[in-house]
XYZ file of C-alpha atoms in Angstrom:
733
model
C 74.575 51.456 25.296
C 72.018 48.808 25.717
C 72.380 48.749 29.414
C 72.407 52.495 29.780
C 69.516 52.929 27.276
C 67.790 49.959 29.199
C 67.983 52.008 32.546
C 66.696 55.555 31.804
C 63.372 53.540 31.434
C 63.652 52.580 34.788
C 61.934 54.352 38.091
C 63.350 53.246 41.220
C 60.513 51.928 43.578
C 59.753 54.017 46.720
C 60.942 52.967 50.043
C 58.178 50.884 51.040
C 57.910 48.904 54.371
C 59.135 45.124 54.255
C 56.161 43.835 55.498
C 53.743 45.284 52.696
C 51.923 42.172 50.604
C 51.619 43.987 47.552
C 55.754 45.144 47.124
C 57.643 43.839 44.026
C 54.385 43.459 41.920
C 55.783 46.303 39.469
C 59.159 45.066 39.225
C 60.066 43.139 35.664
C 62.781 41.865 33.835
C 63.990 44.616 31.227
C 64.659 41.698 28.882
C 60.944 41.868 28.449
C 61.194 45.590 26.747
C 61.115 45.589 23.205
C 60.981 49.003 22.282
C 64.769 49.568 22.104
C 65.240 45.917 20.135
C 66.007 48.251 16.827
C 69.568 49.383 18.932
C 70.385 45.991 19.935
C 73.176 44.785 17.791
C 72.865 41.026 18.920
C 69.244 41.084 18.213
C 69.262 42.597 14.882
C 72.315 40.434 14.453
C 70.364 37.325 14.948
C 67.582 38.729 12.994
C 69.435 39.109 9.853
C 71.228 35.587 9.724
C 69.492 32.166 10.072
C 70.846 31.994 13.419
C 67.330 33.513 14.569
C 65.442 31.273 12.781
C 66.523 27.899 13.822
C 64.606 26.109 16.150
C 65.877 25.855 19.779
C 67.643 22.464 20.538
C 65.923 20.948 23.653
C 69.152 18.959 24.594
C 71.265 21.764 25.697
C 70.652 25.154 26.660
C 71.794 27.458 23.315
C 73.785 30.898 24.142
C 72.873 34.047 22.621
C 75.323 36.033 20.511
C 76.458 37.994 23.163
C 76.057 37.291 26.585
C 74.544 39.895 28.584
C 74.004 40.643 31.949
C 69.961 41.199 33.266
C 69.244 44.348 34.588
C 66.847 44.304 37.663
C 64.785 47.363 38.865
C 67.052 48.566 41.331
C 70.044 48.300 38.705
C 71.951 45.408 40.131
C 72.757 42.543 37.893
C 71.536 39.878 40.596
C 69.151 37.177 39.449
C 65.598 38.141 40.144
C 63.918 35.224 42.444
C 59.911 34.942 42.889
C 58.195 35.441 46.363
C 58.317 31.535 46.718
C 62.075 31.575 46.036
C 61.594 30.124 42.377
C 64.083 31.479 39.959
C 62.332 33.288 37.239
C 62.010 32.798 33.526
C 64.824 33.987 31.055
C 67.477 34.565 33.959
C 70.710 32.823 34.692
C 71.257 30.261 37.429
C 74.844 29.342 38.369
C 76.371 30.762 35.677
C 74.227 29.175 32.451
C 71.539 30.944 30.423
C 68.026 29.509 30.165
C 66.130 30.252 27.118
C 63.300 33.064 27.856
C 59.865 31.599 27.302
C 57.169 33.422 25.033
C 54.457 33.583 27.774
C 54.090 36.871 29.483
C 52.692 36.903 33.140
C 49.146 38.085 33.517
C 49.405 41.978 34.635
C 53.306 42.147 34.242
C 53.451 44.805 31.285
C 55.777 48.021 31.229
C 52.633 50.034 31.397
C 52.314 48.944 35.385
C 55.560 50.557 35.731
C 54.648 53.783 34.767
C 51.690 54.073 36.807
C 48.786 52.516 35.270
C 46.254 50.695 36.884
C 46.442 46.907 37.507
C 44.493 45.275 34.667
C 45.296 41.768 34.536
C 42.367 40.772 32.415
C 43.025 43.599 30.206
C 39.416 44.590 30.190
C 40.675 48.347 29.794
C 41.186 47.610 26.120
C 37.426 47.133 25.386
C 35.874 44.383 23.408
C 37.493 42.806 20.863
C 37.115 43.088 17.103
C 34.797 41.355 14.871
C 35.843 38.422 13.160
C 36.800 39.119 9.485
C 33.873 37.785 7.409
C 34.365 35.204 4.668
C 34.620 36.784 1.270
C 31.804 34.851 -0.707
C 32.424 37.006 -4.083
C 34.993 34.740 -5.586
C 34.370 32.572 -8.689
C 35.377 29.591 -6.665
C 32.900 30.124 -3.744
C 30.193 30.809 -6.508
C 30.434 27.589 -8.254
C 30.619 25.733 -4.552
C 27.320 27.419 -3.786
C 25.809 26.631 -7.286
C 26.912 22.727 -7.544
C 25.128 22.605 -3.611
C 21.992 24.336 -5.089
C 22.007 21.659 -7.941
C 22.194 18.887 -5.919
C 19.343 20.093 -3.443
C 17.275 20.583 -6.697
C 17.687 16.962 -7.527
C 17.195 15.834 -4.196
C 13.954 18.040 -3.911
C 12.697 16.465 -7.289
C 13.200 12.769 -5.871
C 11.090 13.496 -2.973
C 8.561 15.186 -5.033
C 8.284 11.871 -7.306
C 7.997 9.781 -3.774
C 5.317 11.817 -2.683
C 3.371 11.418 -5.992
C 3.519 15.166 -7.103
C 4.977 14.072 -10.804
C 4.557 17.723 -12.125
C 6.471 19.248 -9.588
C 9.435 16.740 -9.797
C 9.697 17.597 -13.433
C 9.934 21.116 -12.986
C 12.754 20.588 -10.120
C 14.539 18.178 -12.475
C 14.388 20.948 -15.293
C 15.871 23.545 -12.961
C 18.675 21.407 -11.679
C 19.482 21.083 -15.531
C 19.252 24.922 -16.333
C 21.677 25.731 -13.095
C 23.900 22.567 -13.820
C 24.497 24.146 -17.208
C 25.211 27.712 -15.603
C 27.862 26.060 -13.494
C 29.397 24.131 -16.524
C 29.567 27.566 -18.196
C 31.426 29.279 -15.579
C 33.465 26.392 -14.932
C 34.805 26.270 -18.335
C 35.889 30.041 -18.116
C 38.163 29.466 -15.138
C 39.349 25.761 -15.090
C 40.606 23.061 -17.647
C 37.750 20.438 -18.900
C 39.114 17.773 -16.606
C 37.653 19.602 -13.360
C 34.092 19.516 -14.589
C 32.085 17.378 -11.932
C 30.858 14.641 -14.341
C 29.138 12.855 -11.466
C 26.828 15.744 -10.934
C 26.407 16.264 -14.885
C 25.228 12.402 -14.813
C 22.860 12.880 -12.003
C 21.001 15.755 -13.499
C 20.561 13.988 -16.785
C 19.361 10.817 -15.142
C 16.787 12.420 -12.903
C 15.624 14.641 -15.682
C 14.989 11.158 -17.824
C 13.257 9.702 -15.044
C 11.302 12.302 -14.202
C 10.138 12.600 -17.801
C 9.194 8.622 -17.817
C 7.077 9.324 -14.597
C 5.117 11.899 -16.476
C 4.690 9.809 -19.545
C 6.771 12.263 -21.517
C 8.503 9.446 -23.691
C 9.987 11.410 -26.545
C 11.968 13.868 -24.135
C 13.203 10.935 -21.903
C 14.398 9.133 -25.016
C 16.604 12.347 -26.052
C 17.760 12.782 -22.814
C 18.843 8.993 -22.784
C 20.201 9.488 -25.353
C 22.328 12.206 -24.417
C 24.178 10.417 -21.579
C 24.451 7.024 -24.057
C 26.256 8.981 -26.683
C 28.999 10.909 -24.383
C 32.056 8.790 -24.096
C 32.836 10.316 -20.901
C 30.137 8.656 -18.927
C 31.830 5.095 -18.474
C 28.469 3.199 -17.335
C 25.801 5.195 -19.671
C 25.687 2.327 -21.853
C 23.220 0.371 -18.898
C 20.785 3.142 -19.567
C 19.806 1.343 -22.749
C 17.905 -0.767 -20.738
C 15.346 2.271 -19.479
C 15.237 3.414 -23.150
C 14.143 -0.400 -24.075
C 11.268 -0.165 -21.031
C 10.387 2.873 -22.530
C 10.043 1.465 -26.309
C 8.185 -1.529 -24.500
C 5.619 1.103 -23.186
C 5.272 2.611 -26.664
C 4.485 -0.804 -27.944
C 7.402 -0.226 -30.011
C 8.713 -4.186 -29.568
C 11.476 -4.475 -32.181
C 13.545 -1.191 -30.612
C 12.734 -2.460 -27.337
C 14.532 -5.772 -28.331
C 17.273 -3.923 -30.465
C 18.026 -1.606 -26.974
C 17.852 -4.526 -24.441
C 20.144 -6.634 -26.723
C 22.799 -3.550 -26.708
C 22.360 -3.272 -22.924
C 23.047 -6.966 -22.533
C 26.221 -6.734 -24.875
C 27.490 -3.777 -22.374
C 26.787 -5.516 -19.456
C 29.619 -8.299 -18.046
C 28.414 -11.401 -16.769
C 29.552 -10.528 -12.944
C 26.224 -8.840 -12.980
C 24.282 -12.135 -12.932
C 21.152 -11.096 -11.603
C 20.602 -7.787 -14.138
C 21.547 -9.703 -17.232
C 18.852 -12.299 -16.185
C 16.092 -9.051 -15.845
C 16.872 -8.009 -19.342
C 16.776 -11.538 -20.747
C 13.191 -11.581 -19.281
C 12.293 -8.274 -20.953
C 13.560 -9.385 -24.492
C 11.560 -13.091 -23.903
C 8.347 -10.443 -22.743
C 9.015 -8.311 -26.178
C 9.109 -11.682 -28.311
C 5.725 -12.688 -26.525
C 4.258 -9.473 -27.815
C 5.209 -9.771 -30.875
C 4.087 -13.590 -31.289
C 7.599 -14.541 -31.923
C 7.437 -17.643 -29.304
C 10.266 -19.302 -30.856
C 12.294 -16.652 -30.029
C 11.216 -16.221 -26.564
C 11.298 -19.702 -25.555
C 15.323 -19.481 -26.676
C 15.445 -16.480 -23.933
C 13.174 -18.201 -21.553
C 15.353 -21.419 -21.661
C 18.522 -19.456 -21.051
C 17.623 -18.154 -17.773
C 16.018 -21.482 -16.702
C 19.479 -22.920 -17.139
C 21.233 -19.777 -15.403
C 19.340 -18.998 -12.612
C 15.389 -20.557 -12.954
C 12.701 -18.821 -11.153
C 8.761 -18.618 -11.172
C 8.416 -15.851 -13.731
C 10.309 -17.467 -16.389
C 9.327 -20.847 -15.591
C 5.737 -19.630 -16.275
C 6.477 -17.552 -19.478
C 8.036 -20.607 -20.640
C 4.937 -22.571 -20.214
C 3.034 -19.834 -21.926
C 5.211 -20.095 -24.736
C 5.024 -24.050 -25.406
C 1.055 -23.272 -24.862
C 0.774 -20.828 -27.543
C 2.880 -23.218 -30.267
C 0.983 -26.177 -28.892
C 3.963 -28.519 -27.652
C 2.205 -30.515 -25.101
C 5.510 -32.624 -24.255
C 7.668 -29.476 -23.683
C 4.741 -28.383 -21.299
C 5.223 -31.308 -19.119
C 8.548 -30.511 -18.879
C 8.308 -26.739 -18.214
C 5.731 -27.519 -15.790
C 8.218 -30.185 -13.970
C 10.957 -27.125 -14.002
C 8.482 -25.030 -12.777
C 7.704 -26.798 -9.600
C 11.244 -27.712 -9.020
C 12.135 -23.968 -8.867
C 13.905 -23.437 -5.466
C 12.217 -20.513 -3.319
C 15.204 -20.473 -0.855
C 12.464 -21.059 1.991
C 11.828 -23.433 4.510
C 9.284 -25.934 3.647
C 8.745 -27.509 6.972
C 7.918 -25.579 10.003
C 10.714 -25.431 12.620
C 8.935 -23.350 15.077
C 6.697 -26.091 16.828
C 5.897 -25.311 20.848
C 7.040 -28.621 22.842
C 5.288 -27.364 25.886
C 2.770 -24.875 27.523
C 5.350 -22.175 28.524
C 3.697 -18.973 28.019
C 6.581 -17.014 27.181
C 8.143 -19.515 24.511
C 4.594 -19.609 22.946
C 4.784 -15.774 22.559
C 8.498 -15.664 21.507
C 7.618 -18.433 18.713
C 4.472 -16.564 17.561
C 6.437 -13.920 17.376
C 9.173 -15.155 14.769
C 6.348 -16.689 12.962
C 5.154 -13.531 11.931
C 8.410 -11.322 11.428
C 9.392 -9.954 8.141
C 11.332 -12.846 7.253
C 8.564 -15.032 7.799
C 6.136 -12.869 5.750
C 8.392 -13.092 3.010
C 8.677 -16.660 2.914
C 4.842 -16.853 3.082
C 4.327 -14.390 0.093
C 7.029 -16.265 -1.926
C 5.236 -19.552 -1.245
C 1.458 -18.150 -2.200
C 3.258 -17.063 -5.201
C 4.643 -20.007 -6.298
C 1.086 -21.449 -5.830
C -0.454 -19.227 -7.754
C 1.842 -19.751 -10.546
C 1.703 -23.588 -10.374
C -2.223 -23.448 -10.280
C -2.671 -21.095 -13.158
C -0.168 -23.063 -14.847
C -1.936 -26.332 -14.271
C -4.963 -25.362 -15.134
C -3.952 -23.814 -18.356
C -1.817 -26.896 -19.457
C -4.474 -29.834 -17.948
C -6.617 -29.710 -21.313
C -3.650 -29.421 -23.777
C -1.056 -32.357 -22.392
C -3.625 -35.142 -22.662
C -6.395 -36.355 -24.771
C -9.078 -34.881 -22.154
C -9.026 -32.383 -19.477
C -9.505 -35.051 -16.692
C -6.671 -37.019 -17.582
C -4.396 -33.849 -18.017
C -5.407 -32.575 -14.551
C -4.543 -35.956 -13.019
C -0.987 -36.013 -14.486
C -0.410 -32.062 -13.170
C -1.906 -33.343 -9.625
C 0.724 -36.280 -9.962
C 3.560 -33.965 -10.595
C 2.813 -31.747 -7.961
C 2.404 -35.012 -5.372
C 6.247 -35.643 -6.086
C 7.554 -32.111 -5.169
C 7.583 -29.726 -2.093
C 3.953 -28.186 -2.756
C 2.437 -31.637 -1.809
C -0.464 -29.415 0.207
C -0.950 -28.027 -3.026
C -2.301 -31.383 -4.976
C -5.631 -31.161 -2.681
C -6.237 -27.687 -3.809
C -5.600 -28.864 -7.629
C -8.263 -31.565 -7.132
C -10.820 -29.295 -5.714
C -9.869 -26.457 -8.525
C -11.006 -29.635 -10.991
C -13.852 -29.860 -9.424
C -14.884 -26.283 -9.600
C -13.631 -26.604 -13.222
C -16.422 -28.974 -13.941
C -19.139 -26.704 -12.455
C -17.817 -24.320 -14.908
C -18.549 -26.976 -17.663
C -21.591 -27.825 -16.176
C -20.626 -31.052 -15.435
C -22.159 -31.246 -11.948
C -22.063 -35.290 -11.681
C -18.251 -35.308 -12.218
C -17.745 -32.003 -10.033
C -19.833 -33.864 -7.059
C -17.745 -37.163 -7.708
C -14.622 -35.598 -6.889
C -15.485 -33.569 -4.055
C -16.861 -36.695 -2.398
C -13.591 -37.857 -2.833
C -12.230 -35.618 -0.205
C -14.462 -37.055 2.636
C -11.882 -39.059 3.967
C -9.279 -36.236 3.698
C -7.648 -34.136 6.486
C -9.791 -31.535 8.032
C -9.024 -28.488 6.191
C -9.196 -30.233 2.707
C -12.239 -31.900 3.745
C -14.350 -28.644 4.936
C -13.617 -26.967 1.571
C -14.997 -29.929 -0.415
C -17.834 -30.222 1.957
C -18.196 -26.356 1.478
C -18.592 -27.046 -2.350
C -20.696 -29.822 -2.088
C -22.999 -27.805 0.324
C -23.108 -24.926 -2.104
C -23.952 -27.217 -5.224
C -26.897 -29.018 -3.709
C -28.224 -25.741 -2.243
C -27.836 -24.017 -5.558
C -29.911 -27.557 -7.006
C -32.564 -26.883 -4.077
C -31.661 -29.785 -2.234
C -31.764 -28.432 0.864
C -31.470 -31.796 2.912
C -28.165 -32.469 1.408
C -27.130 -28.956 0.983
C -27.601 -29.049 5.258
C -25.873 -32.562 5.395
C -22.652 -31.264 3.936
C -23.287 -27.805 5.328
C -22.913 -29.472 8.522
C -19.515 -31.738 7.781
C -17.811 -28.575 6.667
C -18.486 -27.179 10.090
C -17.600 -29.661 11.997
C -14.279 -30.532 10.193
C -13.058 -26.798 10.390
C -15.208 -24.553 12.710
C -13.000 -21.662 11.779
C -14.243 -21.857 7.916
C -16.299 -18.887 7.061
C -17.194 -19.999 4.087
C -18.922 -23.181 5.813
C -20.353 -21.129 8.224
C -22.030 -18.875 5.413
C -23.356 -22.208 3.955
C -24.727 -23.290 6.962
C -26.497 -20.186 7.830
C -27.928 -19.960 4.089
C -29.258 -23.657 4.675
C -30.762 -22.351 7.926
C -32.049 -18.910 6.190
C -33.703 -20.970 3.517
C -35.876 -23.121 6.288
C -37.187 -20.061 7.319
C -34.945 -19.518 10.648
C -33.506 -16.146 10.129
C -32.288 -15.633 13.731
C -30.160 -18.884 13.884
C -28.974 -17.623 10.653
C -27.946 -14.326 11.550
C -26.121 -16.200 14.309
C -23.841 -17.939 11.805
C -23.371 -15.347 9.752
C -21.809 -13.267 12.499
C -19.494 -16.369 13.757
C -18.338 -16.323 10.119
C -17.686 -12.676 10.417
C -15.720 -13.346 13.576
C -13.342 -15.815 11.911
C -13.019 -13.738 9.058
C -14.240 -9.696 9.364
C -13.715 -9.240 5.614
C -16.080 -12.062 4.591
C -18.201 -9.726 2.712
C -20.665 -13.008 1.727
C -21.737 -13.729 5.380
C -21.865 -9.601 6.184
C -24.256 -9.433 3.103
C -26.977 -12.419 4.255
C -26.684 -11.004 7.532
C -27.663 -7.557 6.419
C -30.564 -9.529 4.364
C -31.553 -11.774 7.711
C -31.811 -8.387 9.609
C -34.195 -7.035 7.118
C -36.115 -10.039 6.814
C -36.720 -9.626 10.704
C -37.504 -5.835 10.095
C -34.351 -4.823 12.000
C -34.099 -2.106 9.688
C -31.208 -0.269 11.752
C -29.082 -2.989 11.988
C -29.621 -4.397 8.532
C -28.729 -0.688 7.306
C -25.312 -0.890 9.110
C -24.454 -3.947 7.864
C -24.901 -2.920 4.158
C -22.865 0.495 4.830
C -20.045 -1.616 6.315
C -20.204 -3.495 3.336
C -20.236 -0.446 1.194
C -16.979 0.761 2.581
C -15.436 -2.466 1.607
C -17.290 -2.932 -1.734
C -17.829 0.740 -3.055
C -19.218 0.019 -6.552
C -20.878 -3.343 -5.601
C -24.590 -2.923 -7.478
C -26.396 -5.630 -5.174
C -25.081 -3.241 -1.896
C -26.143 -0.192 -3.300
C -29.470 -1.551 -4.354
C -29.901 -3.015 -0.538
C -29.178 0.401 0.558
C -32.085 2.262 -1.508
C -34.522 -0.383 -0.427
C -33.851 0.088 3.177
C -34.237 4.130 3.031
C -37.335 3.548 1.065
C -38.471 0.995 3.949
C -37.575 3.708 6.250
C -39.802 6.142 4.416
C -36.718 8.343 3.372
C -37.139 8.409 -0.329
C -34.286 11.499 -1.227
C -32.045 9.018 0.409
C -33.418 5.910 -1.564
C -33.324 8.346 -4.499
C -29.306 8.976 -3.847
C -28.205 5.431 -3.554
C -30.038 4.828 -6.614
C -28.632 7.381 -8.688
C -25.153 6.226 -7.422
C -26.220 2.404 -8.486
C -27.406 3.876 -12.250
C -24.173 4.985 -12.432
C -22.381 1.421 -12.353
C -25.336 -0.649 -14.225
C -26.734 2.596 -16.013
C -28.664 -0.010 -18.588
C -30.526 -2.041 -15.569
C -34.344 -1.439 -16.437
C -35.449 -2.231 -13.227
C -33.374 0.226 -11.277
C -34.957 2.714 -13.642
C -38.425 2.126 -13.370
C -37.714 2.232 -9.414
C -36.412 5.841 -9.824
C -39.088 6.996 -12.070
C -41.546 5.411 -9.405
C -39.950 6.876 -6.388
C -39.670 10.617 -8.479
C -43.446 9.979 -9.215
C -44.085 9.167 -5.504
C -42.365 13.010 -4.629
C -44.765 14.479 -7.709
C -41.761 15.220 -9.926
C -43.620 14.067 -12.905
C -40.689 15.079 -15.432
C -38.143 13.139 -13.566
C -40.672 10.000 -13.315
C -41.642 10.518 -17.045
C -37.440 10.246 -17.868
C -36.593 7.135 -15.880
C -39.881 5.320 -16.919
C -39.049 6.089 -20.892
C -35.190 4.609 -20.034
C -36.575 1.728 -18.336
C -38.637 1.090 -21.710
C -35.964 1.925 -23.547
C -34.011 -1.197 -22.532
C -36.809 -3.370 -21.507
C -40.194 -2.864 -23.081
C -42.039 -5.899 -21.936
C -42.400 -4.327 -18.236
C -46.105 -4.254 -18.038
C -46.220 -1.356 -15.235
C -43.865 0.948 -16.887
C -45.961 0.435 -19.895
C -49.321 1.456 -18.105
C -47.778 4.246 -16.340
C -46.037 5.853 -19.888
C -49.675 4.893 -21.226
C -51.628 6.856 -18.443
C -49.065 9.693 -18.662
C -49.618 10.419 -22.093
C -53.632 10.237 -21.357
C -53.190 12.863 -18.543
C -51.285 15.143 -20.289
C -53.508 15.068 -23.506
C -51.503 12.846 -25.769
C -53.708 9.899 -26.535
C -52.113 8.811 -29.991
C -49.150 8.362 -28.116
C -50.557 6.078 -25.050
C -52.006 3.978 -27.984
C -48.475 2.809 -28.800
C -47.878 1.327 -25.512
C -51.234 0.145 -24.488
C -51.006 -2.205 -27.869
C -47.617 -3.336 -26.844
C -49.452 -4.495 -23.527
C -51.873 -6.099 -25.655
C -49.351 -8.124 -27.491
C -47.825 -8.951 -24.207
C -50.916 -10.212 -22.522
C -53.780 -11.242 -25.224
C -56.017 -12.675 -22.795
C -56.410 -9.565 -20.799
C -59.087 -7.363 -22.167
C -58.002 -4.251 -20.417
C -55.359 -3.300 -22.743
C -57.111 -3.637 -25.586
C -60.337 -1.436 -24.020
C -57.528 1.150 -23.114
C -56.592 0.990 -27.455
C -60.263 1.836 -27.854
C -60.737 4.542 -25.481
C -57.526 6.260 -26.347
C -59.252 6.005 -30.060
C -62.574 7.549 -28.445
C -60.855 10.044 -26.453
C -58.635 11.366 -29.794
C -62.143 11.921 -31.894
C -61.190 8.809 -34.135
C -65.164 7.341 -33.342
C -64.825 5.369 -36.640
C -60.999 3.598 -35.473
C -62.720 3.100 -32.057
C -66.199 1.357 -33.057
C -63.844 -0.820 -35.298
C -61.710 -1.407 -32.145
C -64.588 -2.239 -29.784
C -66.078 -4.607 -32.245
C -62.943 -6.392 -32.485
C -63.036 -6.865 -29.056
C -66.905 -7.941 -28.664
C -66.107 -10.624 -30.683
C -62.766 -12.052 -28.869
C -64.738 -11.603 -25.589
C -68.714 -11.605 -26.505
C -69.498 -11.277 -22.340
C -67.354 -8.154 -21.681
C -70.019 -5.385 -20.390
C -68.091 -2.545 -20.669
C -67.200 -3.326 -24.190
C -70.796 -3.339 -24.879
C -71.555 -0.538 -23.380
C -69.269 1.502 -25.280
C -70.488 0.074 -28.648
C -74.044 1.028 -27.612
C -72.927 4.301 -27.014
C -70.971 5.018 -30.094
C -73.838 3.349 -32.326
C -76.235 5.646 -30.727
C -74.254 8.697 -31.277
C -73.274 7.773 -34.669
C -76.997 6.685 -35.312
C -76.270 3.347 -36.522
C -78.882 0.310 -37.071
C -76.960 -2.122 -34.827
C -77.694 -0.140 -31.579
C -80.453 -2.278 -30.935
C -78.770 -5.879 -31.452
C -75.793 -4.683 -28.979
C -78.588 -3.314 -26.252
C -79.989 -6.960 -26.286
C -76.696 -8.172 -26.020
C -75.555 -5.906 -23.274
C -78.996 -6.920 -20.982
C -78.171 -10.725 -21.309
C -74.645 -10.047 -20.499
C -75.595 -7.839 -17.609
C -77.844 -10.657 -16.205
C -75.191 -13.019 -16.415
C -73.017 -10.962 -14.611
C -75.811 -10.290 -11.902
C -76.286 -13.940 -11.565
C -72.731 -14.965 -11.327
C -72.430 -12.525 -8.230
C -75.811 -13.661 -6.592
C -74.094 -17.399 -7.008
C -70.823 -16.295 -5.236
């Protein structure tokens, strides 16, 4: 039956020439015809049973349920062979059936046997249908997208915070919180509580609290932290009590800060050693803030026993200083200088030859990031030790000098041997602050035989001391010693320049200042003095350049702003001078000299109202400046307010009682205002003090004549006599 039906679909091939190259291309194995499989008993039996589902065994060739001969295109049962003589797949060779493969040869289809065109690539079927899009309408997919959005918002919040945009960071954190709550609500509807992403909730809440703190919204931050801490599902939430303690510390609520620090300390295991030490440091600081120095000492002592560090050691010294325990201060100071810094105290990288490549490599190593960290640690340690020594020196012994000597000896026995010299120089500086110049000089002179660096520093200070004492010869000697000891010391070069400047050689002084700047471009003293030297040499443009550079380094320095205004005034640019002086009074608003200078500039520009304002301000802060008093008196006379001018001229007469000018001005104001009687009395007082003053006698004669007084003849006689004396004096000169 099967064979008969298969043969119905076979079309005999036309007779062709045996030499036809394309013969046999439409021949195909009828086993590949699947149209009548439903009538194939053997196939249906295999499909209904597990026989057809068994995987093929490669060790042997399985037999079919009913062996059948393979039909050919010519109706024969012979085995089909390829043009190369290779048996075709699915055929029987030597009586043994070989299983068929699932690979179909390109172009060998049944349609080809029915006369369709040759299409091995299947191009006639047209383009493939588009891939089916993945549906995103499922709740699970929506939640995944929402969770992704929450993570993105948290990340954006952190980035905004790092960029300094705190407001945007907080808004993103709040939005992340809203989205996360929506995610929780949706997830609770379709999944059990165990499927909630606790890590995401923790992250969102922690970020929100951090952004509240950054925006100084401490109440909201504490509330958010409480939500995390009280939730038992967050296993590590207790550590955030440290953050809450930090907030209370910022709010100066020290008792609560200590409480939360201690609660956090209880929840952190001893394996987190550094974290525990930092919390104990915070507890100690909080105790210091509340004045509970004994409790603070307990915290810092524990730290120094477990893992000593510079900050805890220094704070311990402060606490002992606060309670006045000198012996414990000494012990704490020794502990401080013994704190291990974990750095190399010796210079390992010393060049032993002149090889350029080796020297460059050594220089690179000396300036790498690790070396910079080591230098920073050393610098910090030296700063703590210096500050501690200056603090405890007067308290640990009977006198400041003895206490300082003890500190110096203690430092000499430690890794900080070089710091002992700096402490000695600091001792001399302290003597200067105490105005004990002789002791300061003696201390500094001890360094004349030390190594060059220390000698240069000591000589620089000595030069400065003698310069302040106007002993230019000694100042010059020590300035030379400082420069010879260390030619690269900018302070020594600046002092040398000062001594040369004081001797009037501005050109040479400028050279020393420039050399100091070549050694240290940020030496502001040298740059300022160089500007003054150029100003003295009338090299105004170069002076202006120096002070503008200095203004870039020290933008609110009053002296620099004043010099800039002065230079623009010399350059006859009053508008620029006024601008710089306005900046100056924003820094020193009560400087009477600057205010009077502003008044003078506005007066020169013809702005009397602004000039009057600044002269009044200057007079208010310093009512003894004669120039200001004179201008204000003259201003009131010009504006016909002579009564108000009297107040200023009377003050001038009090300041300079030997000058008749101011008393005559007072009398003149009375006369101008029409108060002749007061004017007459004032002129009589002036005449008694200055009987030979011709101007006073002339006004007395005029007033007596106008008022019809009998004394007029007496004053006329005195006037003639005074004029005669004045003429004789002129003739003598």
